[in-house]
Short mmCIF file of C-alpha atoms in Angstrom, two decimals:
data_model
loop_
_atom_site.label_atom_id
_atom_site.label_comp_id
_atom_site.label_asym_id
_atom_site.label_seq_id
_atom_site.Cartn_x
_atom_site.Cartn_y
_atom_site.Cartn_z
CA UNK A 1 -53.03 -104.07 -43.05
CA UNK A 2 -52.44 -105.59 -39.64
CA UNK A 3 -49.89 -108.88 -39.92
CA UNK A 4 -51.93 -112.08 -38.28
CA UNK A 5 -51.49 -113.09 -34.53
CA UNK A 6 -49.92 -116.12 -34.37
CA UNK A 7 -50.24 -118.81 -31.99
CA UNK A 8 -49.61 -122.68 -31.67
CA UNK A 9 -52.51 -124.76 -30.95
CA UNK A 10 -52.03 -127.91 -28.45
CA UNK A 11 -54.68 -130.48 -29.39
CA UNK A 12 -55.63 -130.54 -32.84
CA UNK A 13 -58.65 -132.99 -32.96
CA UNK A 14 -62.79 -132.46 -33.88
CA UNK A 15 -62.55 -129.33 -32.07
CA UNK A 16 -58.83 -127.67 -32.45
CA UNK A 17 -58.94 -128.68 -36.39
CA UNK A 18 -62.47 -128.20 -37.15
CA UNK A 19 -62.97 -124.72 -35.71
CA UNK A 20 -59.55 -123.04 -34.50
CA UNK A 21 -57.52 -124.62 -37.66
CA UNK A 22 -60.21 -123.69 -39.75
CA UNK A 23 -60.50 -120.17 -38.65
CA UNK A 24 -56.92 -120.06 -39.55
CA UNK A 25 -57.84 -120.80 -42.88
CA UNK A 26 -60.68 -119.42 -43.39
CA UNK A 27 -59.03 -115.94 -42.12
CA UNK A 28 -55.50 -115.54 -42.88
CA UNK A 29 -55.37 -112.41 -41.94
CA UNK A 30 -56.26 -112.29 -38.46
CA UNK A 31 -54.62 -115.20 -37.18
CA UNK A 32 -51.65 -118.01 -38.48
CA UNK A 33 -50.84 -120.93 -36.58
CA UNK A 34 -47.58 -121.68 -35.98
CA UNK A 35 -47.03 -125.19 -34.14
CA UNK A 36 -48.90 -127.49 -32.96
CA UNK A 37 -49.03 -130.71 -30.62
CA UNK A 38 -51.20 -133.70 -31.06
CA UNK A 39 -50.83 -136.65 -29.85
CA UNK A 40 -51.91 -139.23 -32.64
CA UNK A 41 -49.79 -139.18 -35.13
CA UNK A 42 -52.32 -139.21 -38.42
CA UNK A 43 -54.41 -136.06 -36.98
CA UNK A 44 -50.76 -133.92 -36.04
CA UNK A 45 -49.35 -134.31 -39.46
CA UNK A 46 -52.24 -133.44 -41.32
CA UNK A 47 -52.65 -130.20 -39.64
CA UNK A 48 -48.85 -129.25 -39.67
CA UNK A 49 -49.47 -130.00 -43.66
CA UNK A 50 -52.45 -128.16 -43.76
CA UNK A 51 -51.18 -124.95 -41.66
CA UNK A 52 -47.66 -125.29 -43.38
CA UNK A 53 -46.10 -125.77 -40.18
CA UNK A 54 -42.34 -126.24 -40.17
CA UNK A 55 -40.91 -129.97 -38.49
CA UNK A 56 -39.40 -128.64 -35.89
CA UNK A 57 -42.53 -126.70 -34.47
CA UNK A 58 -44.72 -129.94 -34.60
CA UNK A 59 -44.53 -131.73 -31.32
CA UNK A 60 -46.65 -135.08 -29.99
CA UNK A 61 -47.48 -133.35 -26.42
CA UNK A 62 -48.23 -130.16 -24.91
CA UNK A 63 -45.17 -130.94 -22.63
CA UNK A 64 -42.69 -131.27 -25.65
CA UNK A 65 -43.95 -128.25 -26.82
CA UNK A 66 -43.64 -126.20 -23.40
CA UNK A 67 -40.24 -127.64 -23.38
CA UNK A 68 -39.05 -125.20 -26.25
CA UNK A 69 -38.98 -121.48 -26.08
CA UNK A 70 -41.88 -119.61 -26.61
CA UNK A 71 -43.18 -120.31 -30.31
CA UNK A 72 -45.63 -117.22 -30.35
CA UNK A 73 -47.70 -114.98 -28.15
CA UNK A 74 -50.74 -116.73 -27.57
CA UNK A 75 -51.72 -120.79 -27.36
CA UNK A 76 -55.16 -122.13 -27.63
CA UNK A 77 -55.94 -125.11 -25.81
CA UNK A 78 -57.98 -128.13 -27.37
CA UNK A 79 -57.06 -130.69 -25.16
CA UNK A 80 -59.08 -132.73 -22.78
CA UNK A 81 -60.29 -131.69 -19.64
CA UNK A 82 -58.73 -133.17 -17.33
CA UNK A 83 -55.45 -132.30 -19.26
CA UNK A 84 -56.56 -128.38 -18.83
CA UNK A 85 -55.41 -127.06 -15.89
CA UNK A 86 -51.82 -128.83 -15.82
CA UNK A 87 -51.54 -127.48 -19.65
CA UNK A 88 -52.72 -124.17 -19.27
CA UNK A 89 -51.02 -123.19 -16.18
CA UNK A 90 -47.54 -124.21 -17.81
CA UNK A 91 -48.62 -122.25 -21.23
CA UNK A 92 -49.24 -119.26 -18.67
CA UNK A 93 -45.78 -119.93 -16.86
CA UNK A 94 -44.20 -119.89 -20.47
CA UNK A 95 -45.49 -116.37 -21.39
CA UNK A 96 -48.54 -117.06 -23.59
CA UNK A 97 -51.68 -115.69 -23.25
CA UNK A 98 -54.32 -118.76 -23.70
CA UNK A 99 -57.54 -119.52 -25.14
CA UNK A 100 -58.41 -122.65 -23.45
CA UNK A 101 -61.89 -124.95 -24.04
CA UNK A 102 -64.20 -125.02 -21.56
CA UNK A 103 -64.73 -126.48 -18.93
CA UNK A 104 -61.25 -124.32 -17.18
CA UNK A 105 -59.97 -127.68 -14.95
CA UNK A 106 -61.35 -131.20 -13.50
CA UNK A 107 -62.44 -129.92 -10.08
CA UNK A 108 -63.81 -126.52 -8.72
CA UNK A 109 -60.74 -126.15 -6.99
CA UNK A 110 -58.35 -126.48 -9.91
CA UNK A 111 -60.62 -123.78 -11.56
CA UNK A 112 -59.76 -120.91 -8.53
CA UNK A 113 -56.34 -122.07 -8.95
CA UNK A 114 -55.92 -121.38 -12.48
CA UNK A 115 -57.90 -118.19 -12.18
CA UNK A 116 -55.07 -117.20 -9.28
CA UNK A 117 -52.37 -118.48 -11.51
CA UNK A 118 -53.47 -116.18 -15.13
CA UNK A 119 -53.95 -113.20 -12.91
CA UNK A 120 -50.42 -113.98 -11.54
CA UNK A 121 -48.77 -114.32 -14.24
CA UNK A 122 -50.20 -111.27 -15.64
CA UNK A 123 -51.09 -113.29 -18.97
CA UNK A 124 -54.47 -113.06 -20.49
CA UNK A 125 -56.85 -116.62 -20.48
CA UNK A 126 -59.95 -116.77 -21.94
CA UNK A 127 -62.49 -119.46 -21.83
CA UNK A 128 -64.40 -120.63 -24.77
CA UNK A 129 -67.42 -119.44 -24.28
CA UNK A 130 -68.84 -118.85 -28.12
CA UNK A 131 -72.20 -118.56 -26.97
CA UNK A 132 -72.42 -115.21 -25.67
CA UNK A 133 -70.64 -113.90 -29.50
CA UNK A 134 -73.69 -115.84 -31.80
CA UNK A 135 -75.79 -113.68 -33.20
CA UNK A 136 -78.84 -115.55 -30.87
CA UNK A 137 -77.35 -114.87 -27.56
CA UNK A 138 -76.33 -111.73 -28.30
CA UNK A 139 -79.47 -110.51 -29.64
CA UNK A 140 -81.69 -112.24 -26.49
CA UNK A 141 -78.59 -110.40 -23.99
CA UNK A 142 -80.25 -107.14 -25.55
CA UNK A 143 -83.55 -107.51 -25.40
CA UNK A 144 -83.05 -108.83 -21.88
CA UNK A 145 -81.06 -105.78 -21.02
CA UNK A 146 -83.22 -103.20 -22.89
CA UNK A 147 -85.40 -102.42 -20.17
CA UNK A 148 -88.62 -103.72 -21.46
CA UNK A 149 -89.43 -106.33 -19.66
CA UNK A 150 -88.89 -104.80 -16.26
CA UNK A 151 -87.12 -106.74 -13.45
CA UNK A 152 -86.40 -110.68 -14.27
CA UNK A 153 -88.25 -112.88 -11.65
CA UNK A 154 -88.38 -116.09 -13.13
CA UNK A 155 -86.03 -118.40 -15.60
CA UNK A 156 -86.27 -121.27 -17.13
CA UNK A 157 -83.78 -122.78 -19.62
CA UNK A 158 -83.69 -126.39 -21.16
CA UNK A 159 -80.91 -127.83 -23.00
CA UNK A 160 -82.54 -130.63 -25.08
CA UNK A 161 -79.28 -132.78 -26.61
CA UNK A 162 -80.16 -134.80 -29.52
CA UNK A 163 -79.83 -138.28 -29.28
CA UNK A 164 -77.51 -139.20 -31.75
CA UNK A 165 -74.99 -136.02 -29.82
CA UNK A 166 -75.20 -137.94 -26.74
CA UNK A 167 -74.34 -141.13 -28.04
CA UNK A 168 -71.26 -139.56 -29.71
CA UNK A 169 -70.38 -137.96 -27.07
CA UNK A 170 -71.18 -138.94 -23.59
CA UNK A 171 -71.84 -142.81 -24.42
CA UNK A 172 -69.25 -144.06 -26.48
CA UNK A 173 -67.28 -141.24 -26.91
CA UNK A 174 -64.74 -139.32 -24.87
CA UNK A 175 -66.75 -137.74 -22.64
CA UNK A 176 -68.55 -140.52 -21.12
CA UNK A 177 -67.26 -141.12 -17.91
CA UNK A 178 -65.93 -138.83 -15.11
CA UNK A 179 -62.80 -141.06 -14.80
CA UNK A 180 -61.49 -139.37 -17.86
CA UNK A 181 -63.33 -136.20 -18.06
CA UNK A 182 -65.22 -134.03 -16.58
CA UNK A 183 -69.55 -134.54 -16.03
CA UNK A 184 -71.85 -134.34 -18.55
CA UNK A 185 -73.03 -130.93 -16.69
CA UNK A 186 -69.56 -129.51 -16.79
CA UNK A 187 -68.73 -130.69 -19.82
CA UNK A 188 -71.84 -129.96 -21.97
CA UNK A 189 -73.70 -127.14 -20.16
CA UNK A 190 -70.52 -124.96 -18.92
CA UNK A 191 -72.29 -122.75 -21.81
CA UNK A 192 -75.68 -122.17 -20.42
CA UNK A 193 -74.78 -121.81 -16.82
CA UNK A 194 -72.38 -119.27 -17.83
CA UNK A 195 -75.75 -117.92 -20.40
CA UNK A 196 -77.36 -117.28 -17.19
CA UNK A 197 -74.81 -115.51 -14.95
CA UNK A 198 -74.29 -113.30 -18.17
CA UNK A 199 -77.82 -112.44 -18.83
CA UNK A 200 -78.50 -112.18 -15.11
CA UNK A 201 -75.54 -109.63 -14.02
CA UNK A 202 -75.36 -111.92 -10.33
CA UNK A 203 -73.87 -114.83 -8.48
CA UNK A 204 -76.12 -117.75 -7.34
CA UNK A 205 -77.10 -117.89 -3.91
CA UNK A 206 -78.20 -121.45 -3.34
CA UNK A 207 -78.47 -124.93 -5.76
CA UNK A 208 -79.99 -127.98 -5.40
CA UNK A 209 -80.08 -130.89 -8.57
CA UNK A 210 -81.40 -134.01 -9.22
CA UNK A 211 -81.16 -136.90 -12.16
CA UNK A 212 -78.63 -139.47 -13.54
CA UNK A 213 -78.06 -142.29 -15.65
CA UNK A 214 -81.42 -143.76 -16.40
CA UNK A 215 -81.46 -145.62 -19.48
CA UNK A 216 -77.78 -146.38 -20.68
CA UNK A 217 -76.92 -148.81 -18.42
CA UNK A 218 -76.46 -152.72 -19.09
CA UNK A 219 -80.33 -153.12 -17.97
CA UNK A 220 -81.91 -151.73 -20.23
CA UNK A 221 -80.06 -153.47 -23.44
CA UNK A 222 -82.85 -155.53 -25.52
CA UNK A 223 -82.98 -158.87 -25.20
CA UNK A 224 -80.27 -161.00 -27.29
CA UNK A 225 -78.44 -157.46 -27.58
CA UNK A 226 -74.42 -158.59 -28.59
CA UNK A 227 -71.75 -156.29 -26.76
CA UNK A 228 -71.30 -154.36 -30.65
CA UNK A 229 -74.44 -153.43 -32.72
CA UNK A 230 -71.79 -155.11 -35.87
CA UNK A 231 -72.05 -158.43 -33.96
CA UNK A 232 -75.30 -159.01 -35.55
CA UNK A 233 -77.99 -157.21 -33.53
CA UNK A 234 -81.53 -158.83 -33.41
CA UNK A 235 -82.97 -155.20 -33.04
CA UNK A 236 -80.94 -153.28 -35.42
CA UNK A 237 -84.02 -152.38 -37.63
CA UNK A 238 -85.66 -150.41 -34.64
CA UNK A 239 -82.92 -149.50 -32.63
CA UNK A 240 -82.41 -146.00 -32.51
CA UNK A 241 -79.19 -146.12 -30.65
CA UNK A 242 -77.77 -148.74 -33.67
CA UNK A 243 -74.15 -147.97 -34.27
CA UNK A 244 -74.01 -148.14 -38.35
CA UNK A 245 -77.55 -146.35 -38.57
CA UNK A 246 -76.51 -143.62 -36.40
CA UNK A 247 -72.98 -143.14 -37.80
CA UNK A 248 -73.33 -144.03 -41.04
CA UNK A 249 -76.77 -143.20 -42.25
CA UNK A 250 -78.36 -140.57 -39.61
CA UNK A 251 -74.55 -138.21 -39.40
CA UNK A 252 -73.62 -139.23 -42.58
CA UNK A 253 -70.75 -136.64 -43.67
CA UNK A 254 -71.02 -134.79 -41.02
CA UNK A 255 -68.39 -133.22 -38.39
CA UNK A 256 -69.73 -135.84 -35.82
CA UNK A 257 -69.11 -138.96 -37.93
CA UNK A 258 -66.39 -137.64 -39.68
CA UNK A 259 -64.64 -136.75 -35.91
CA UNK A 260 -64.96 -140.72 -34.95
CA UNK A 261 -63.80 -142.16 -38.89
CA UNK A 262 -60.31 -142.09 -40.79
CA UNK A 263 -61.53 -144.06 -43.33
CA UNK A 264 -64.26 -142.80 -46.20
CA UNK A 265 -65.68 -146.56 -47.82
CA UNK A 266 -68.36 -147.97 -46.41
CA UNK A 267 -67.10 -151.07 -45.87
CA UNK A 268 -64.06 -149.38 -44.02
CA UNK A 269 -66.25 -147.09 -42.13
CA UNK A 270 -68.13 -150.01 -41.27
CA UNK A 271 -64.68 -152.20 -39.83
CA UNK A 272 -64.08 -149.33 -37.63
CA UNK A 273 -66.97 -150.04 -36.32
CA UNK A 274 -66.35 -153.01 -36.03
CA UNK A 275 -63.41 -152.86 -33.57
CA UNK A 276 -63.25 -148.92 -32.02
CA UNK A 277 -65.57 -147.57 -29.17
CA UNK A 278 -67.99 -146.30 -31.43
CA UNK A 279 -69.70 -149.84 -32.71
CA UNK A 280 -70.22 -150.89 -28.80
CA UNK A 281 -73.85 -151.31 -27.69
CA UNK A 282 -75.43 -147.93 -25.99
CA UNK A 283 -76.24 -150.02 -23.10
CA UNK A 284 -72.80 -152.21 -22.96
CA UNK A 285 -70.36 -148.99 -22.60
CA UNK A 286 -67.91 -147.75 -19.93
CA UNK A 287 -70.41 -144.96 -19.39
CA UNK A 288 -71.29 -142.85 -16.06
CA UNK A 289 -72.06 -139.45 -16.80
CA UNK A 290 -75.79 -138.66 -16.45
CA UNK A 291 -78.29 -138.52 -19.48
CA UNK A 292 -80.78 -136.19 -17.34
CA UNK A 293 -80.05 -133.50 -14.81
CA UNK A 294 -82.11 -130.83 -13.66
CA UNK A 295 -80.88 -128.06 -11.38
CA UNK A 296 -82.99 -125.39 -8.98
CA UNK A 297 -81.32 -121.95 -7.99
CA UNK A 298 -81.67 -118.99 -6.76
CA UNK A 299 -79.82 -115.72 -8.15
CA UNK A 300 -78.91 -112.50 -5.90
CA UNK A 301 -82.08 -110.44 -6.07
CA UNK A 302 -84.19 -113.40 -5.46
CA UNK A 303 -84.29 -114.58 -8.88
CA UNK A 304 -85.05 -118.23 -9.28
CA UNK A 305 -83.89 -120.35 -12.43
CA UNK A 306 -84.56 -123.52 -13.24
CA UNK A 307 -82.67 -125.51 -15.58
CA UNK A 308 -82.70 -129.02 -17.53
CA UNK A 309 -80.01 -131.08 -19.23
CA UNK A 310 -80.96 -134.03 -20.82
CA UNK A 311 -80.22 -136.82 -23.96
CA UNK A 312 -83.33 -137.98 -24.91
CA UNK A 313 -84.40 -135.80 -27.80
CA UNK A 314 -85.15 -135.59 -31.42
CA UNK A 315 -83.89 -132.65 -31.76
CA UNK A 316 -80.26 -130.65 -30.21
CA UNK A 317 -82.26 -127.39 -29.20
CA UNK A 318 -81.98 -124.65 -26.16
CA UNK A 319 -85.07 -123.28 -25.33
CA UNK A 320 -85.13 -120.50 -22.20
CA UNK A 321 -88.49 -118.52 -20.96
CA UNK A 322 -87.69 -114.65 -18.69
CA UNK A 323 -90.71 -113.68 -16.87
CA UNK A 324 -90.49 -110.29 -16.32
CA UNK A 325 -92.51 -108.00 -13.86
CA UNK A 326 -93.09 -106.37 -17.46
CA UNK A 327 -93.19 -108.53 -20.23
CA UNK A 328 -91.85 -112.17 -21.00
CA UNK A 329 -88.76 -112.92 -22.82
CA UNK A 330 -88.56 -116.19 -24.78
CA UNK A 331 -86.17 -117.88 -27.00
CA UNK A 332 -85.83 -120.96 -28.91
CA UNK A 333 -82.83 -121.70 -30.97
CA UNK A 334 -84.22 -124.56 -33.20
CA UNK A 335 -86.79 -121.61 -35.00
CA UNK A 336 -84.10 -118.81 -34.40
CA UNK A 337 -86.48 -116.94 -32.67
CA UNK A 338 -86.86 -114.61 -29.85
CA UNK A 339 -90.57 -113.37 -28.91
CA UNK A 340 -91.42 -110.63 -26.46
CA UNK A 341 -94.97 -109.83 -25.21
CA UNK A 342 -95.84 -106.95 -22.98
CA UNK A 343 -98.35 -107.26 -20.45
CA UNK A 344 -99.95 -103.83 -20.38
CA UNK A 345 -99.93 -103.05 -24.25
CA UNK A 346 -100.12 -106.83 -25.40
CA UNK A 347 -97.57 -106.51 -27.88
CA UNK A 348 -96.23 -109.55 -29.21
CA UNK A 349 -92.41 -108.97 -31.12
CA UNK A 350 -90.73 -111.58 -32.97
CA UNK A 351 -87.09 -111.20 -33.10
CA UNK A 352 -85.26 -113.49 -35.96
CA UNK A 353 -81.74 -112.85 -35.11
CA UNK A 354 -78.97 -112.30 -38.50
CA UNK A 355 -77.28 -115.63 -39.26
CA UNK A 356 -73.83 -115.20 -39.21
CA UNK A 357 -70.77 -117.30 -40.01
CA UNK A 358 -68.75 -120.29 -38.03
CA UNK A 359 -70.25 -122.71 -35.55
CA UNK A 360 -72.58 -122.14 -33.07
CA UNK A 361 -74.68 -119.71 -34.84
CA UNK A 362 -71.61 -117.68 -35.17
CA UNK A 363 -70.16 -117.64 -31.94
CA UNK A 364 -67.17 -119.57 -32.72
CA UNK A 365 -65.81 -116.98 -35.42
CA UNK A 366 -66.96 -114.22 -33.09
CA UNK A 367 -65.11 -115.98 -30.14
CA UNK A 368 -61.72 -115.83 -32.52
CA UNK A 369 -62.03 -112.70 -33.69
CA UNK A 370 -62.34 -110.94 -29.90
CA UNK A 371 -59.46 -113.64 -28.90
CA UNK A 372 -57.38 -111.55 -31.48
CA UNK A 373 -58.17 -108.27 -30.74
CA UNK A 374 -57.47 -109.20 -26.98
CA UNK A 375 -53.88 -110.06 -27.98
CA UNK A 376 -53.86 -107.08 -30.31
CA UNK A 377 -54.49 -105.39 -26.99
CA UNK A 378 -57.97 -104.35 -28.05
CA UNK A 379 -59.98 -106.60 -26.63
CA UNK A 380 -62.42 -106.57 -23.83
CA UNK A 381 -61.97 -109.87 -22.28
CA UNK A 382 -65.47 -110.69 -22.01
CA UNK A 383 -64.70 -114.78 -21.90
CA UNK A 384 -61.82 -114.60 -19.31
CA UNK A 385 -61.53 -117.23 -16.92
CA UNK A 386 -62.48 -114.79 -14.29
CA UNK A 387 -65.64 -114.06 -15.80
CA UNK A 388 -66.15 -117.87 -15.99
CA UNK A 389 -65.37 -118.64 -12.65
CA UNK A 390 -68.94 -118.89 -11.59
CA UNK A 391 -70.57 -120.39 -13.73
CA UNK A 392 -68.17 -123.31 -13.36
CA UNK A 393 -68.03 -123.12 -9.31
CA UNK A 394 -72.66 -123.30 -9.90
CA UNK A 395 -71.54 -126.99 -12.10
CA UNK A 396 -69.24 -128.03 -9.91
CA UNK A 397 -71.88 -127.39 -6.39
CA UNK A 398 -74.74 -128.56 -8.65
CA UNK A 399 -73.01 -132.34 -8.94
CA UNK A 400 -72.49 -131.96 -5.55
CA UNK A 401 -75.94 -131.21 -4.79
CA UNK A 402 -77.20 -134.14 -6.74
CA UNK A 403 -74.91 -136.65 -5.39
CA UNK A 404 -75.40 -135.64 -1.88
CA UNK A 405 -79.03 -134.76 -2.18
CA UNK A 406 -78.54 -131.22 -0.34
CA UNK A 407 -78.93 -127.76 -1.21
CA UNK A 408 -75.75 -126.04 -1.77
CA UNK A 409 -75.49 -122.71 0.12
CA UNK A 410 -72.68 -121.09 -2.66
CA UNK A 411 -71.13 -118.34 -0.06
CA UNK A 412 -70.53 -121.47 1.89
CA UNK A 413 -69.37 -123.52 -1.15
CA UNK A 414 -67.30 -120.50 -2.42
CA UNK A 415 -65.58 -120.38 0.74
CA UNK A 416 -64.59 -124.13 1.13
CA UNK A 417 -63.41 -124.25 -2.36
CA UNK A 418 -61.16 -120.88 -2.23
CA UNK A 419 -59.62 -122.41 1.39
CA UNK A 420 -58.99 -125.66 -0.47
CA UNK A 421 -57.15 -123.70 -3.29
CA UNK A 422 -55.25 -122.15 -0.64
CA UNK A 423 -56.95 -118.42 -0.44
CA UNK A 424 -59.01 -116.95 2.21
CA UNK A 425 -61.74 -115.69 -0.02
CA UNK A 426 -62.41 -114.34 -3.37
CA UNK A 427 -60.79 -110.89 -2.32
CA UNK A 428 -57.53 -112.94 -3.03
CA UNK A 429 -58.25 -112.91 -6.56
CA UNK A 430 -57.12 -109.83 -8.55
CA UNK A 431 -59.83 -109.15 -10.72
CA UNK A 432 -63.73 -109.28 -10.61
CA UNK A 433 -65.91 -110.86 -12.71
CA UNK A 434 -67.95 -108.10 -15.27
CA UNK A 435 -71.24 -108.56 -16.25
#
């Protein structure tokens, strides 16, 4: 039996705990980790009790950590965004091979340069991109790929986020601003931007976007409204944005709640509340990021996509149509189900793709298990920041499009961001990106 790859993990909160520690756990085998940094205190020493890591390997920042000699071959990085490129490019420097959260950096410059600075180094970096290992992707990558539908003309994809994710995340939680992290687009939808250069097998040629920050805004807050929903709210029955409802009653025990509690009572659960981030009024926050985006492109080949981001939903769902000059393609992740219809024959199949286990319909523990074979050295690097480049430079020239109200040319952008990374063109990178 193969001994597990071990690696140290730098960031060990919702995401580094809930999935990567918990892969650990969950499969001994394949992967131990080894050390960890985190800075608050309560969240690093219940990991390092729950991974049995030794003292000495337990550090309160990614730069304490980088300080010591190398702790094991590979690091995965949890951290914040705007704390990825600085982190990642001295984990590289210090001879691991990385598995860092998406998105790669805070601008698309900083993404080129930590492309350049992984192919340097000769170390291997990954992205998280889970998506493309669920058994839903996966199975709608075939199908599109099969042949059957003839040449893809036409896309459309929609990322509804639920309500109650939105508020958690990109209202009162850590990813609602752009002054400490990157846009809601980045942030949220690196996954189905890179979904589309994936299924498509091509760059984008040209983007335009539109939307923003419609309703969370100090405007729009009812009338009497207190700065916290616990401050005695005169429309707490009907609000659906009301801090103890969602958080308490909607999420319940749930990764969400549980990510933004440390207590388990009600009545501490409710003084948390009380006097953290999470009991502020939807419509009194420190928010920027958008709660509706929609962007227009065009793919090589002439393809053109449309796509739409946005918060107000029931339900957190990604529904995509591929109109084919031979059939259509659609997919819909709230039913698990993928439907093809042929135009000459008029057959209609229904595709239920195999649930599988770990987040994401899968893709998480899919995700882990290629990141070990890649150290193994049998991986195929399907995630690797190269491959993600793209799909990150589309976010990146789609915020610009919105905020300047142009249409982005990308050879253009491409070249304007590689010159202000300090390379001529893309030929200065090593690799290329695979389909």
């Amino acid at each position: 039996m193969q001994t597990p790859v071990e690696v140290v993990l730098v960031g060990a909160g919702n995401r580094g705990a809930g999935t990567f520690g918990a892969y650990a756990l969950d499969r001994p085998h394949r992967m131990k980790i080894v050390g960890v940094a985190e800075p608050d205190s309560v969240k690093r020493q219940r990991f390092a009790a729950a991974h049995s890591i030794p003292p000495e390997n337990v550090f309160e920042t990614w730069e304490d950590m980088m300080a010591r000699p190398q702790l094991a071959p590979a690091l995965i990085n949890a951290t914040m965004d705007l704390e990825h490129f600085d982190s990642t490019v001295a984990a590289l420097d210090s001879g691991y091979d990385v598995l860092m959260e998406k998105p790669m950096a805070g601008s698309a410059e900083e993404c080129v340069r930590i492309v350049k600075a992984a192919e340097d180094s000769g170390r291997k970096l990954l992205v998280c991109h889970e998506l493309r290992y669920s058994s839903f992707f996966s199975e709608l990558y075939r199908v599109l790929h099969s042949g059957q539908m003839g040449d893809i003309v036409n896309v459309e994809h929609t990322e509804h986020i639920g309500f109650w994710h939105f508020l958690h995340s990109f209202v009162r939680g850590a990813w609602r601003s752009t002054d400490v992290s990157a846009s809601a687009l980045l942030q949220k939808c690196c996954h189905d931007l890179d979904l589309l250069v994936w299924a498509l097998g091509a760059n984008c040629t040209k983007v335009a976007s539109f939307g923003g920050l419609r309703h969370f805004i100090p405007e729009n807050a009812p009338e009497g409204a207190p700065e916290r929903c616990t401050d005695g709210c005169p429309v707490e029955a009907t609000c659906p944005h009301y801090a103890p409802w969602v958080f308490m009653d909607l999420l319940g025990d749930t990764g969400l709640a549980n990510s933004i509690f440390t207590e388990t009572t009600q009545e501490g659960r409710w003084r948390e509340l009380a006097e953290g981030p999470f009991g502020r009024c939807a419509y009194r926050c420190d928010n920027n990021v958008v709660d509706h985006q929609v962007l227009i492109m065009e793919f090589e080949g002439g393809i053109s996509v449309s796509f739409t981001m946005q918060a107000h939903s029931h339900d957190n769902v990604r529904i995509m149509r591929y109109s084919g000059t031979r059939a259509t393609v659609c997919g819909h992740t709230g039913t698990n189900e993928i439907t093809v219809d042929e135009y000459r024959t008029g057959a209609h199949d229904l595709i239920t793709p195999a649930m599988m286990v770990g987040g994401h319909g899968g893709g998480d523990w899919g995700l882990l298990d290629a990141f070990v074979e890649t150290i193994r050295g049998n991986g195929t690097e399907e995630t690797s920041a190269r491959n993600s480049l793209e799909s990150h430079l589309i976010g990146y020239a789609a915020d610009e499009a919105r905020m300047t109200g142009t249409v982005i040319d990308m050879d253009e952008y491409r070249a304007r961001i590689y010159a202000a990374a300090g390379l001529d063109s893309e030929a200065n990178l090593v690799g290329s990106r695979q389909g």
